[in-house]
mmCIF file of C-alpha atoms in Angstrom:
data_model
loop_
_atom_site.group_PDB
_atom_site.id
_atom_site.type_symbol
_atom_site.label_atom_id
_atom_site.label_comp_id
_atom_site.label_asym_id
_atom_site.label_seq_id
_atom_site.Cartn_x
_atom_site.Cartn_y
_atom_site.Cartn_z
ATOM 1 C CA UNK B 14 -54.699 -6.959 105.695
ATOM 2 C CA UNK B 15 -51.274 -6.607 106.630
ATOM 3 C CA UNK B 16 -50.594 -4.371 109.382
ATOM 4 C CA UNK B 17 -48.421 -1.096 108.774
ATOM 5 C CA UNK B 18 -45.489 -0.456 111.213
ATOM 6 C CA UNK B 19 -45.877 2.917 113.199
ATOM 7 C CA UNK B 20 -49.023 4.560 114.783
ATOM 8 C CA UNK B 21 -51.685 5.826 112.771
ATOM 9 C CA UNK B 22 -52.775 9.152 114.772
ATOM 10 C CA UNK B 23 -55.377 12.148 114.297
ATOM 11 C CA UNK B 24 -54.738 15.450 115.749
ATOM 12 C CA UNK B 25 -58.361 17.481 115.867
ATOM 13 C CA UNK B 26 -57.885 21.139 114.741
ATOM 14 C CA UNK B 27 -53.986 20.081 114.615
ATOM 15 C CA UNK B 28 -53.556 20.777 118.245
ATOM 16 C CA UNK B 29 -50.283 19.609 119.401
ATOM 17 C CA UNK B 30 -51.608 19.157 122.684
ATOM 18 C CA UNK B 31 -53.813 16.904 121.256
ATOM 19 C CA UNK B 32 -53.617 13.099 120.083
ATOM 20 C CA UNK B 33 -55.761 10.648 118.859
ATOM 21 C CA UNK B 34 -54.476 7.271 118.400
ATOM 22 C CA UNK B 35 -56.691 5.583 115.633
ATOM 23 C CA UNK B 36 -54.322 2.202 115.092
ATOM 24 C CA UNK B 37 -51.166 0.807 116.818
ATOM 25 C CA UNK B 38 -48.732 -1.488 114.783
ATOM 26 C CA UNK B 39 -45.615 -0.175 116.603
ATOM 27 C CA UNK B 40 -45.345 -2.101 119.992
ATOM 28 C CA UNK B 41 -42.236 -0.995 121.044
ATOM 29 C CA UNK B 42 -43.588 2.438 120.729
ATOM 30 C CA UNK B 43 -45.004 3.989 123.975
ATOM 31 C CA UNK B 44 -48.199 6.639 122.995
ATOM 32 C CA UNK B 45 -50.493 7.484 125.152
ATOM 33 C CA UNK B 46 -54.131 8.709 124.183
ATOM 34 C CA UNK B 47 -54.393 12.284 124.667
ATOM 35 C CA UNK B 48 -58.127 13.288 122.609
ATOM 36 C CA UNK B 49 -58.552 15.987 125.128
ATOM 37 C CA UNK B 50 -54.957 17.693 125.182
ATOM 38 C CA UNK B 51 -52.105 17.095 127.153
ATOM 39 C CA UNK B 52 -49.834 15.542 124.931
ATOM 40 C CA UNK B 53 -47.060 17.942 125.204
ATOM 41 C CA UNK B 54 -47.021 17.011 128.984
ATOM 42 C CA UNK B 55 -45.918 13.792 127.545
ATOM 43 C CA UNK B 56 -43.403 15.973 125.091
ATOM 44 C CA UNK B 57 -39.543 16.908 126.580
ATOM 45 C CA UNK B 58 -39.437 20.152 127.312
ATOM 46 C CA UNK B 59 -37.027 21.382 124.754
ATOM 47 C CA UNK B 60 -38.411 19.705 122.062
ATOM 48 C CA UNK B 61 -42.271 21.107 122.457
ATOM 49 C CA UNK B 62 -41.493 24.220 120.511
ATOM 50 C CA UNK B 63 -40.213 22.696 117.523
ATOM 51 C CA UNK B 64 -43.269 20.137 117.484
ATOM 52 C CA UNK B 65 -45.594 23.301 117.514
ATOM 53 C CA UNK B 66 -43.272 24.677 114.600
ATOM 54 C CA UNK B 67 -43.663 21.081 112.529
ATOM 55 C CA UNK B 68 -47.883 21.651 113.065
ATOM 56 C CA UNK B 69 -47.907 25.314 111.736
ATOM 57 C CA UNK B 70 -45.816 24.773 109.055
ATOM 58 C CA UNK B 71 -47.456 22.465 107.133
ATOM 59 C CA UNK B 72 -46.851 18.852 106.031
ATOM 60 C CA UNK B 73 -45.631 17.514 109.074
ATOM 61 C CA UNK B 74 -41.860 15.624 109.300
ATOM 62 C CA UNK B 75 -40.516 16.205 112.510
ATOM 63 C CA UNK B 76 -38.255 14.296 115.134
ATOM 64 C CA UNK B 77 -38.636 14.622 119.007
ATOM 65 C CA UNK B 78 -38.704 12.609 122.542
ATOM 66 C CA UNK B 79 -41.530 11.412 124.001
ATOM 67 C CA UNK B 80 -41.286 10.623 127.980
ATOM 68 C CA UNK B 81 -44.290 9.776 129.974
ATOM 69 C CA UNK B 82 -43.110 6.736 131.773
ATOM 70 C CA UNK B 83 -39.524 7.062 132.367
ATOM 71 C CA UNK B 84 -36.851 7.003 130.028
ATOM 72 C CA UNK B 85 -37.734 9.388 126.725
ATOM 73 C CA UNK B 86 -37.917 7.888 123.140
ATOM 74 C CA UNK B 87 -37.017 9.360 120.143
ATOM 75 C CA UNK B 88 -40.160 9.412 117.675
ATOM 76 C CA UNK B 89 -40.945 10.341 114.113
ATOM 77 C CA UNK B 90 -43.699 12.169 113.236
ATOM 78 C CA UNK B 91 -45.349 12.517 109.401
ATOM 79 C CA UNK B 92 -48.454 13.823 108.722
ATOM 80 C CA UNK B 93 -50.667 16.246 106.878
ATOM 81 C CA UNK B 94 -53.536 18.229 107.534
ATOM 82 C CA UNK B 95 -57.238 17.313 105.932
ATOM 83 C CA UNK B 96 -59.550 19.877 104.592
ATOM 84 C CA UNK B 97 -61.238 19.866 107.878
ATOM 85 C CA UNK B 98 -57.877 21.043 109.855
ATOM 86 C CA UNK B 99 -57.462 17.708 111.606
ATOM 87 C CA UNK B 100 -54.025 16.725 111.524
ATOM 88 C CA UNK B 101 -53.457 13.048 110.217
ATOM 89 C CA UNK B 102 -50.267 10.622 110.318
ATOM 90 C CA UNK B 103 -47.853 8.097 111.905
ATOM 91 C CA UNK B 104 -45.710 7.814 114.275
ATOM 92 C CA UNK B 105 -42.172 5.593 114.398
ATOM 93 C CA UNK B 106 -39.599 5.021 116.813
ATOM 94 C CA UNK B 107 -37.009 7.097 115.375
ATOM 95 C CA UNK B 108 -33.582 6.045 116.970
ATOM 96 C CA UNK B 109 -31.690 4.979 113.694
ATOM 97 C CA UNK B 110 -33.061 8.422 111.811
ATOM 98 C CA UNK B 111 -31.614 9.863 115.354
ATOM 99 C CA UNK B 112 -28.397 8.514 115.337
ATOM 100 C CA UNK B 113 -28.038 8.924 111.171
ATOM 101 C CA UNK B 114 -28.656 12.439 111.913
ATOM 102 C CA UNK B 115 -26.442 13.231 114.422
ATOM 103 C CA UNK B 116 -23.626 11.857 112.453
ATOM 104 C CA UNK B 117 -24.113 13.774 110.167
ATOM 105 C CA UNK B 118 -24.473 17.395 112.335
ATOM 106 C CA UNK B 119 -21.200 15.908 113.990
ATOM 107 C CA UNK B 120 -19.188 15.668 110.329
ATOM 108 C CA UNK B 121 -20.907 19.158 109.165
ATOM 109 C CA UNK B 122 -19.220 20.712 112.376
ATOM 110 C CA UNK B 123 -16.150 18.701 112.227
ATOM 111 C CA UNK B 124 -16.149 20.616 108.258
ATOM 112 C CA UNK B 125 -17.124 23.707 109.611
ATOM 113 C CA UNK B 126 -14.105 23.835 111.966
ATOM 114 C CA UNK B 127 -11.488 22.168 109.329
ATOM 115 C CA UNK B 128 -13.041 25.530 107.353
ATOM 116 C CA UNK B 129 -12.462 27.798 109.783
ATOM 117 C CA UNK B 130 -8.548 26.301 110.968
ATOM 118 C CA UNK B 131 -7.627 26.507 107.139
ATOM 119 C CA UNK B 132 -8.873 29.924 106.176
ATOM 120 C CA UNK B 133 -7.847 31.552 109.044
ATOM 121 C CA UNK B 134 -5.353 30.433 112.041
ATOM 122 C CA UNK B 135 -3.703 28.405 109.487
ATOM 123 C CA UNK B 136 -3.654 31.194 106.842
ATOM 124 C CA UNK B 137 -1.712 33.901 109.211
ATOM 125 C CA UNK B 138 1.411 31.415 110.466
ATOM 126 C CA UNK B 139 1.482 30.781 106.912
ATOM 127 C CA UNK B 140 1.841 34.411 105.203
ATOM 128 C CA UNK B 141 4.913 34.830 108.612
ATOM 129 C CA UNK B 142 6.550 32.412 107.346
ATOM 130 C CA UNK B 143 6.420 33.390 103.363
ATOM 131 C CA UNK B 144 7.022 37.156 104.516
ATOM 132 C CA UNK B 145 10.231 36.345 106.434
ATOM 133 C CA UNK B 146 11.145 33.859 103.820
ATOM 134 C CA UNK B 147 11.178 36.398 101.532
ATOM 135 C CA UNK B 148 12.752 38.980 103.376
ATOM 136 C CA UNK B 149 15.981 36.975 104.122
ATOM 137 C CA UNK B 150 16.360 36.227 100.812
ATOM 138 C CA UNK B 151 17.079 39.745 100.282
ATOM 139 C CA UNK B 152 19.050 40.210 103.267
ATOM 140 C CA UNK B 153 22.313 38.984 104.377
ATOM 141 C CA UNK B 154 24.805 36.993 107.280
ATOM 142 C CA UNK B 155 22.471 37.806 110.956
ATOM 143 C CA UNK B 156 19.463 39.534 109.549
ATOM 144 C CA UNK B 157 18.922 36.564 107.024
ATOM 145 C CA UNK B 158 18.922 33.894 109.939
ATOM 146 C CA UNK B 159 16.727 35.793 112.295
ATOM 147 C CA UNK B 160 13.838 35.859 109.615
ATOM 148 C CA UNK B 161 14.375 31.806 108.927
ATOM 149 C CA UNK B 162 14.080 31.797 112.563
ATOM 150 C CA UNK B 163 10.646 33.361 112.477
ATOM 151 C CA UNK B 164 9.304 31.414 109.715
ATOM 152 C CA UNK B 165 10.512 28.541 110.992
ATOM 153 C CA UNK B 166 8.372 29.268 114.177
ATOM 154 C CA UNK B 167 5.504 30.307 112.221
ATOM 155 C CA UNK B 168 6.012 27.245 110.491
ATOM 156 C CA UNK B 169 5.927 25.109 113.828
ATOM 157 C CA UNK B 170 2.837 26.355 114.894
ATOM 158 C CA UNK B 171 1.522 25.545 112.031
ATOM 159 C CA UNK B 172 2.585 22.019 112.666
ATOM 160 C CA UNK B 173 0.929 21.867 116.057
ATOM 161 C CA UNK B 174 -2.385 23.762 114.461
ATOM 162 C CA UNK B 175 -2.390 20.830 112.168
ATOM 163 C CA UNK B 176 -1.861 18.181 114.828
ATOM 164 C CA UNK B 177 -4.396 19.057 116.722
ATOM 165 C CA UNK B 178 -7.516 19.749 114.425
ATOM 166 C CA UNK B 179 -6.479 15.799 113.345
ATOM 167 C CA UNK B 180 -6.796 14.890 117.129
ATOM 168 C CA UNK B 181 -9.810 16.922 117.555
ATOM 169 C CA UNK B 182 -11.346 15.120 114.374
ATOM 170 C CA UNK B 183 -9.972 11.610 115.270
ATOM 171 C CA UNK B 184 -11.147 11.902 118.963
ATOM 172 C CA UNK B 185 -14.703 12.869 118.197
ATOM 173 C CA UNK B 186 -15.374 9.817 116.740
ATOM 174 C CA UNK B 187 -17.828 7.558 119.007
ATOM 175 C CA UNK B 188 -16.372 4.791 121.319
ATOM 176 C CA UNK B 189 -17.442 1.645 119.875
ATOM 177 C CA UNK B 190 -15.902 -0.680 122.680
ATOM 178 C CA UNK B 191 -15.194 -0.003 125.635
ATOM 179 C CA UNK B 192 -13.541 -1.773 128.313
ATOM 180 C CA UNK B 193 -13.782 -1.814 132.523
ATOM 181 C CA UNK B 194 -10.838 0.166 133.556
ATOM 182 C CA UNK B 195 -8.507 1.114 136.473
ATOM 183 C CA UNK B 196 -8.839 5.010 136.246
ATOM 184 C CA UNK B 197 -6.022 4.970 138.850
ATOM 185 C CA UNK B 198 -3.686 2.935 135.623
ATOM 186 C CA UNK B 199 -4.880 5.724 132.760
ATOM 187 C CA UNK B 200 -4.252 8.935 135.553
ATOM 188 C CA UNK B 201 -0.500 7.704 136.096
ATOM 189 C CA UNK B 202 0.248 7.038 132.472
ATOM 190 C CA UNK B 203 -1.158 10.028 131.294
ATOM 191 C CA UNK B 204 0.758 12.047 133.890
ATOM 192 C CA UNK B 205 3.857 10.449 132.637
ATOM 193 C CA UNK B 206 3.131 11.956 129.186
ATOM 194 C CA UNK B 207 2.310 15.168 130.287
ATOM 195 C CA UNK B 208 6.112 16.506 130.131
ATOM 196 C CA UNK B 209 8.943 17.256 131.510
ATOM 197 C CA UNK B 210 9.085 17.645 135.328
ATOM 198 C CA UNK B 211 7.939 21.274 136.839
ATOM 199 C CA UNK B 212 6.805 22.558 139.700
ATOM 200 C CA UNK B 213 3.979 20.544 140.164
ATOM 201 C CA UNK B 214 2.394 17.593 141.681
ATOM 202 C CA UNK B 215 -0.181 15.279 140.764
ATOM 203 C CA UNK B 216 -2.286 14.012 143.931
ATOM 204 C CA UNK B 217 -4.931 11.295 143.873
ATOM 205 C CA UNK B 218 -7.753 12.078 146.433
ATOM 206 C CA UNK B 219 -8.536 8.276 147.666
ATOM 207 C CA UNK B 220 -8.831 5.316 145.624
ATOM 208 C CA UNK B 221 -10.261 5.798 142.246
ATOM 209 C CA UNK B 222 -13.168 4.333 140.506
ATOM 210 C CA UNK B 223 -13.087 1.656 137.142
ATOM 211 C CA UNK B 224 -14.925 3.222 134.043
ATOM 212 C CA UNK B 225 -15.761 1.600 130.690
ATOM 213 C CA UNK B 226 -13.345 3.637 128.527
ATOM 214 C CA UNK B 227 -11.069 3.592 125.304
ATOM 215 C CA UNK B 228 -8.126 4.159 127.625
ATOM 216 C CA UNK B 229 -5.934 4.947 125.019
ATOM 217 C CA UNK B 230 -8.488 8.162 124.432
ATOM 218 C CA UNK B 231 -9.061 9.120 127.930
ATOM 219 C CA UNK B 232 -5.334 8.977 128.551
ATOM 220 C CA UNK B 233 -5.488 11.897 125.956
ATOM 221 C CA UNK B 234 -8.208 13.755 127.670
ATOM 222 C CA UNK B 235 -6.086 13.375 130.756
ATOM 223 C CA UNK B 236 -3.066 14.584 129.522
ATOM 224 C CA UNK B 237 -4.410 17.531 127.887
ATOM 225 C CA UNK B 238 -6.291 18.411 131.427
ATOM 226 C CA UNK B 239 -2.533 18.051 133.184
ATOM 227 C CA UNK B 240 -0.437 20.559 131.120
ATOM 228 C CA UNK B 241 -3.309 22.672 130.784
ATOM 229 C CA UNK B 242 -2.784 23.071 134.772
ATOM 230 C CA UNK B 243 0.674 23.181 134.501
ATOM 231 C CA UNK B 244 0.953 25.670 131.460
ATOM 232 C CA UNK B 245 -1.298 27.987 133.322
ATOM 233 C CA UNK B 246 -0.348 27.622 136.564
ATOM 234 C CA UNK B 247 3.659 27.485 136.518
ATOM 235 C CA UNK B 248 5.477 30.173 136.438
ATOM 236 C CA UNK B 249 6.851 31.133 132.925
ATOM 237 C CA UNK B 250 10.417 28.906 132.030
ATOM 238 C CA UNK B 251 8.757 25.848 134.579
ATOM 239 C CA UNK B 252 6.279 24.638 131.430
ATOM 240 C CA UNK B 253 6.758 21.177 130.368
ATOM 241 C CA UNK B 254 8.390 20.209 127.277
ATOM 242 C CA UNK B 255 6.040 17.981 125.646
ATOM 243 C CA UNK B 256 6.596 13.939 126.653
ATOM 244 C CA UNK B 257 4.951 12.503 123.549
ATOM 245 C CA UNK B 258 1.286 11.355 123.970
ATOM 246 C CA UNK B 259 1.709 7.563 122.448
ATOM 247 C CA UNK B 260 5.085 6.485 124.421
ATOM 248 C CA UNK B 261 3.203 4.706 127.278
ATOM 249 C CA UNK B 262 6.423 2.569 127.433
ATOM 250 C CA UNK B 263 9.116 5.400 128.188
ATOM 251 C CA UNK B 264 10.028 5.916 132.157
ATOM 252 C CA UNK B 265 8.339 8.827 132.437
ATOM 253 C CA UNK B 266 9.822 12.043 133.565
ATOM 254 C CA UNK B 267 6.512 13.107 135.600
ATOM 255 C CA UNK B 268 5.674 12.510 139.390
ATOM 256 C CA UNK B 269 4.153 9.739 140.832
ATOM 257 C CA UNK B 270 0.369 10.655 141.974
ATOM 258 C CA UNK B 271 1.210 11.607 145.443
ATOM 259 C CA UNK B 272 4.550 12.800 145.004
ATOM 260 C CA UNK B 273 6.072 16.228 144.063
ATOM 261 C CA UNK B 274 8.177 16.522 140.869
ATOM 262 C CA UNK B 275 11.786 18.441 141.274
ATOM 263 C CA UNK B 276 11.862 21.828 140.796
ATOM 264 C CA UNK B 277 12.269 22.711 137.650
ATOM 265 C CA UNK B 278 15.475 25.349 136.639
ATOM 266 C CA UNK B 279 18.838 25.670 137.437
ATOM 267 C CA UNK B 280 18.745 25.322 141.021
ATOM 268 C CA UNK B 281 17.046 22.295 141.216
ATOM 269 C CA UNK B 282 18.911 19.541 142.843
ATOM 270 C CA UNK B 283 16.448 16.433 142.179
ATOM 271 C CA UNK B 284 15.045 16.654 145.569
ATOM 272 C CA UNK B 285 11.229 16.664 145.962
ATOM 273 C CA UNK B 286 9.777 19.960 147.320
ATOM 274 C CA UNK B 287 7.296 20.533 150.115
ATOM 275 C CA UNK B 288 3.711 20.105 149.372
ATOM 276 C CA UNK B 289 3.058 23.950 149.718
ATOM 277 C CA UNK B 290 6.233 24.746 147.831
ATOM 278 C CA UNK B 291 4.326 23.530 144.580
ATOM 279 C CA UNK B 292 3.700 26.339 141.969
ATOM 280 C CA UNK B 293 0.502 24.033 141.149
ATOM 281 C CA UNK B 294 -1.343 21.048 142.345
ATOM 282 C CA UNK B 295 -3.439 18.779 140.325
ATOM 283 C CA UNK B 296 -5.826 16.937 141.780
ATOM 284 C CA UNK B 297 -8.138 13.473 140.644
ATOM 285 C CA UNK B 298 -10.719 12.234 142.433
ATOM 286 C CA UNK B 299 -14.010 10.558 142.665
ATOM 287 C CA UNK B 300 -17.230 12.303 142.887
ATOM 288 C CA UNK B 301 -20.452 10.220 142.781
ATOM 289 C CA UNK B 302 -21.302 10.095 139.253
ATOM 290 C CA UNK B 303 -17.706 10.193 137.461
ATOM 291 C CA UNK B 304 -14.292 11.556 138.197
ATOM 292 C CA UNK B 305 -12.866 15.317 138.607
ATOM 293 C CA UNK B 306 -9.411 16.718 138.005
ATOM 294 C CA UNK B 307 -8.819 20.138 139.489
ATOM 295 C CA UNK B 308 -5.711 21.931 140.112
ATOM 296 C CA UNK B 309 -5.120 25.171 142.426
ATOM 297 C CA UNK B 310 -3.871 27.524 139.802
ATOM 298 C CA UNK B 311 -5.358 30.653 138.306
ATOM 299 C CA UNK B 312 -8.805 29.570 137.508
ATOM 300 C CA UNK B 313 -11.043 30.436 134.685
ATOM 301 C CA UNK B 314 -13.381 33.221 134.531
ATOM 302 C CA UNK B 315 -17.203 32.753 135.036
ATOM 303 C CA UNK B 316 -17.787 34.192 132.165
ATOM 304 C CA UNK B 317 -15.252 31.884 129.856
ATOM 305 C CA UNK B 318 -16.209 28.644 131.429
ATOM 306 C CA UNK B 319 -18.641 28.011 128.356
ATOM 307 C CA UNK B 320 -15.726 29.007 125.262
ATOM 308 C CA UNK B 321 -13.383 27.260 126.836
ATOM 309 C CA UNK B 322 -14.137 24.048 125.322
ATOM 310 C CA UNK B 323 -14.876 25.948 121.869
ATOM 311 C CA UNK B 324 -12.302 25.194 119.037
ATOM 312 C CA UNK B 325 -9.796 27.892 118.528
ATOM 313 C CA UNK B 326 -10.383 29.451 121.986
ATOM 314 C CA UNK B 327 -7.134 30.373 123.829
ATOM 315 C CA UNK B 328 -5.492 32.811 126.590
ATOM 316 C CA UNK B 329 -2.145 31.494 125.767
ATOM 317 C CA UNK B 330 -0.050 33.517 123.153
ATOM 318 C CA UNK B 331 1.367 30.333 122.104
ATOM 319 C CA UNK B 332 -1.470 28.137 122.381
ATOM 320 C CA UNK B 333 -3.981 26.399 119.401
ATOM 321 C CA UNK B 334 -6.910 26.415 121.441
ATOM 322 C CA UNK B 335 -7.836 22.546 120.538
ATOM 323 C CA UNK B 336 -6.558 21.281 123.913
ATOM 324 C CA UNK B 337 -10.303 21.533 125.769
ATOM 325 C CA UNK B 338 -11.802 21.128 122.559
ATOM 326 C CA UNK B 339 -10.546 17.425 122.272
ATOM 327 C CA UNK B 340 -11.558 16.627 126.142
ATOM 328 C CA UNK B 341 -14.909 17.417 125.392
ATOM 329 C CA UNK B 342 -14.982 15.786 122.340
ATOM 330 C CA UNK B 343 -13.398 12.945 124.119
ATOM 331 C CA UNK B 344 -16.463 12.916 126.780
ATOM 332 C CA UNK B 345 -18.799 13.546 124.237
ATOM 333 C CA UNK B 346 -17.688 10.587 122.116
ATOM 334 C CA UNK B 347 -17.760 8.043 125.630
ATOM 335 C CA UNK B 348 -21.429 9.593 125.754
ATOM 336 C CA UNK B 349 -20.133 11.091 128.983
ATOM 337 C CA UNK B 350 -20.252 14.987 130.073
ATOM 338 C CA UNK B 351 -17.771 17.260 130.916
ATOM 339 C CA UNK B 352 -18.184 20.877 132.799
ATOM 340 C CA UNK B 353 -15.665 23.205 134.599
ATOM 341 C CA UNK B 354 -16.318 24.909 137.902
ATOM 342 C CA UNK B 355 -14.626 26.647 140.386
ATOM 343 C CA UNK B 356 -12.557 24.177 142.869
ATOM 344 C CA UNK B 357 -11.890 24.683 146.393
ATOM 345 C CA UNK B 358 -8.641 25.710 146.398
ATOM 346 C CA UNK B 359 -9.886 28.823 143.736
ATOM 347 C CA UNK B 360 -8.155 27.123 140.179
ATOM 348 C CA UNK B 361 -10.258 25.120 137.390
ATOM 349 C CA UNK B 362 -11.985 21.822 138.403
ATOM 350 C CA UNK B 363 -13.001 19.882 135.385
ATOM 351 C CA UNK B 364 -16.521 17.372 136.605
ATOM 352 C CA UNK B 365 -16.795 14.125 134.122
ATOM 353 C CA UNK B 366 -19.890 12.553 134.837
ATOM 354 C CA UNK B 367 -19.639 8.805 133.511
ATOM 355 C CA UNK B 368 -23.329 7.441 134.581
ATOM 356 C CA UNK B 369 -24.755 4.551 136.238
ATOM 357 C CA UNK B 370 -22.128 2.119 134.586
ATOM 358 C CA UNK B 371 -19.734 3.516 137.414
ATOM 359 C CA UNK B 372 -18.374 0.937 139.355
ATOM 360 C CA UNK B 373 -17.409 1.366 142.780
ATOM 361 C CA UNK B 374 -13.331 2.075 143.801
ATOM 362 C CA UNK B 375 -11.378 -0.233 145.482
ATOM 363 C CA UNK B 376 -8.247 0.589 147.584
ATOM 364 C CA UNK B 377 -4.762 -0.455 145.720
ATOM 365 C CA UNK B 378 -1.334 -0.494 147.967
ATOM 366 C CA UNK B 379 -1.151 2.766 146.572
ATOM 367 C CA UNK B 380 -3.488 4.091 147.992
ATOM 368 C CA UNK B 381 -3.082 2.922 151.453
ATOM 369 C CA UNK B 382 1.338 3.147 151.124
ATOM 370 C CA UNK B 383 2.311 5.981 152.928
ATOM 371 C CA UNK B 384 5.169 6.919 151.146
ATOM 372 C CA UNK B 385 2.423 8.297 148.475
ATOM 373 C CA UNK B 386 0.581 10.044 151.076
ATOM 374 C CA UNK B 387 -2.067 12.717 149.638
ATOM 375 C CA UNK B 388 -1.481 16.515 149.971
ATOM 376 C CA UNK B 389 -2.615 17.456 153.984
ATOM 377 C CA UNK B 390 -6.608 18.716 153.642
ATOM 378 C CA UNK B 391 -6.795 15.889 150.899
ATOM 379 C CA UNK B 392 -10.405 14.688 149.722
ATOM 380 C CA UNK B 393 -13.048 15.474 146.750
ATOM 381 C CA UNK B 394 -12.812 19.045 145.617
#
């Protein structure tokens, strides 16, 4: 008789601590006899509760990771319970339905945001501008170019809303390829892109690590991270114009990692400032697991660490609130993580951890020229 794929189990009494293996045809799929409980030991953590919910609710069809020796596996559980209360099924390996499924969470959420962007921070820029465009049709000479003015500014921030919930779409998209790369190469370019010059400096704490990355998206995530620092922690009139994010082959009107851009305004004479002239610092460096990039403006608060990377969530009066929102997605979508903490110097320091497939930095003439010499007190945040 041909063997079915799976593992044909028994549960007695449907206990989920329970489980009786009766016949094996899966053997890629690691599940240990438990006929005396235990079996939830062998359960993740988060995912025991909604195994108990699968058993009390009734025909059983329920997805979770099973861990006992070392890495966990997704399974698939199916079963049904006899007239004696026994608990009867199989059990698969379940990383295709894993994947299918969170695809498709990933393009409900992706919906649920394009939902929210439309019907709401789209709507308002939109009724400004059809208000004012309506008003200085009625009006005349000054008065009637003032309120183009303001629509055309709503209408500009509609552009950017627009802009960015396509980024934040496009860049949650998994990596496919990836390819060993200089971090030290993506930091400069995407510093390059980040705007005009201000007063601020971009400093690289020691040489840098290679990570298999989409550069192209990372340079993004990198970019967004730098005039995030800047926007927040330069004084108002200092903020960057925006560079362009896909002209990696312009000059470049930011700093050298290292070096300290002019000061911005009318005084500015092209010289480089003082290292504790700066209005704000950012910093990249290694840590063991992945890469940081902190700055020492304003910080976040504790208790807005978590909604920063929400979509929609801003402090800025003219911001979109996407700019975190597509970092994240841009870690997420690496299958990397990204958290924000407090750095040393008291502003935001953003924590990428890359995993085991980081490889180890090696010095460039960069790193060791001493005309790019690190900010004094210089090392991992």
């Amino acid at each position: 008789m041909e063997r079915r794929p799976g593992i044909a189990y028994r549960r007695p009494e449907g206990d989920p601590s329970r489980l009786v293996v009766e016949a094996s045809g899966e053997p890629g799929l690691d599940a240990p006899q438990r006929p005396d409980g235990g079996w939830l030991d062998c359960v993740v953590d988060e995912d025991c509760d909604r195994l108990r919910e699968a058993l009390e609710a009734g025909p059983v069809d329920v997805v979770y990771r099973v861990g006992p020796h070392g890495e966990p596996q997704w399974v698939h559980e199916r079963g049904r319970t006899t007239e004696g209360g026994d608990v009867v099924g199989y059990l698969f390996l379940a990383d295709d339905r894993v994947e299918r499924r969170r695809g498709l969470e990933r393009q409900r959420e992706r919906l649920e945001e394009f939902a929210s962007v439309v019907s709401h921070d789209l709507r308002n820029p939109l009724s400004v501008a059809v208000g004012n465009v309506e008003l200085a049709d009625e009006l005349d000479g000054e008065a009637s170019s003032e309120r183009l003015d303001r629509a055309l500014d709503a209408l500009d921030r509609m552009d950017d809303l627009v802009g960015d919930l396509l980024t934040l779409a496009r860049e949650g998209q998994t990596v496919q390829s990836t390819e060993p790369t200089d971090l030290r190469s993506v930091v400069e370019s995407a510093w390059g892109t980040a705007g005009e010059p201000a007063d601020a400096a971009l400093v690289v704490d020691g040489a840098l690590p290679t990570v298999p990355c989409d550069a192209d998206r990372l340079r993004q995530a990198l970019k967004n991270l730098f005039r995030n620092a800047i926007e927040h922690g330069v004084p108002d009139g200092d903020e960057p114009a925006d560079a362009g994010i896909d002209d990696e082959s312009a000059p470049g009107d930011g700093v050298a990692p290292g070096t300290f851009a002019p000061r911005a305004g009318p005084d500015a004479d092209g010289a480089p400032t003082e290292p504790d002239d700066a209005a704000v610092r950012v910093r990249v460096g290694r840590t063991d697991d992945g890469f940081y990039v902190a700055d020492d403006g304003p910080g976040i608060d504790p208790e807005q660490r978590e909604a920063v990377f929400e979509p929609g969530h801003t402090t800025a009066p003219d911001g979109t609130g996407f700019g975190l929102a597509i970092v994240e997605r841009i870690a997420e979508a690496h299958d990397w993580t990204v958290s924000v903490a407090e750095g040393r110097e008291g502003g935001a320091r953003f924590e990428f951890v890359v995993g085991d497939s980081l490889d180890a930095p090696e010095a460039s003439e960069r790193d060791s020229d001493p005309n790019s010499a690190p900010v004094s007190g210089g090392g991992e945040r």
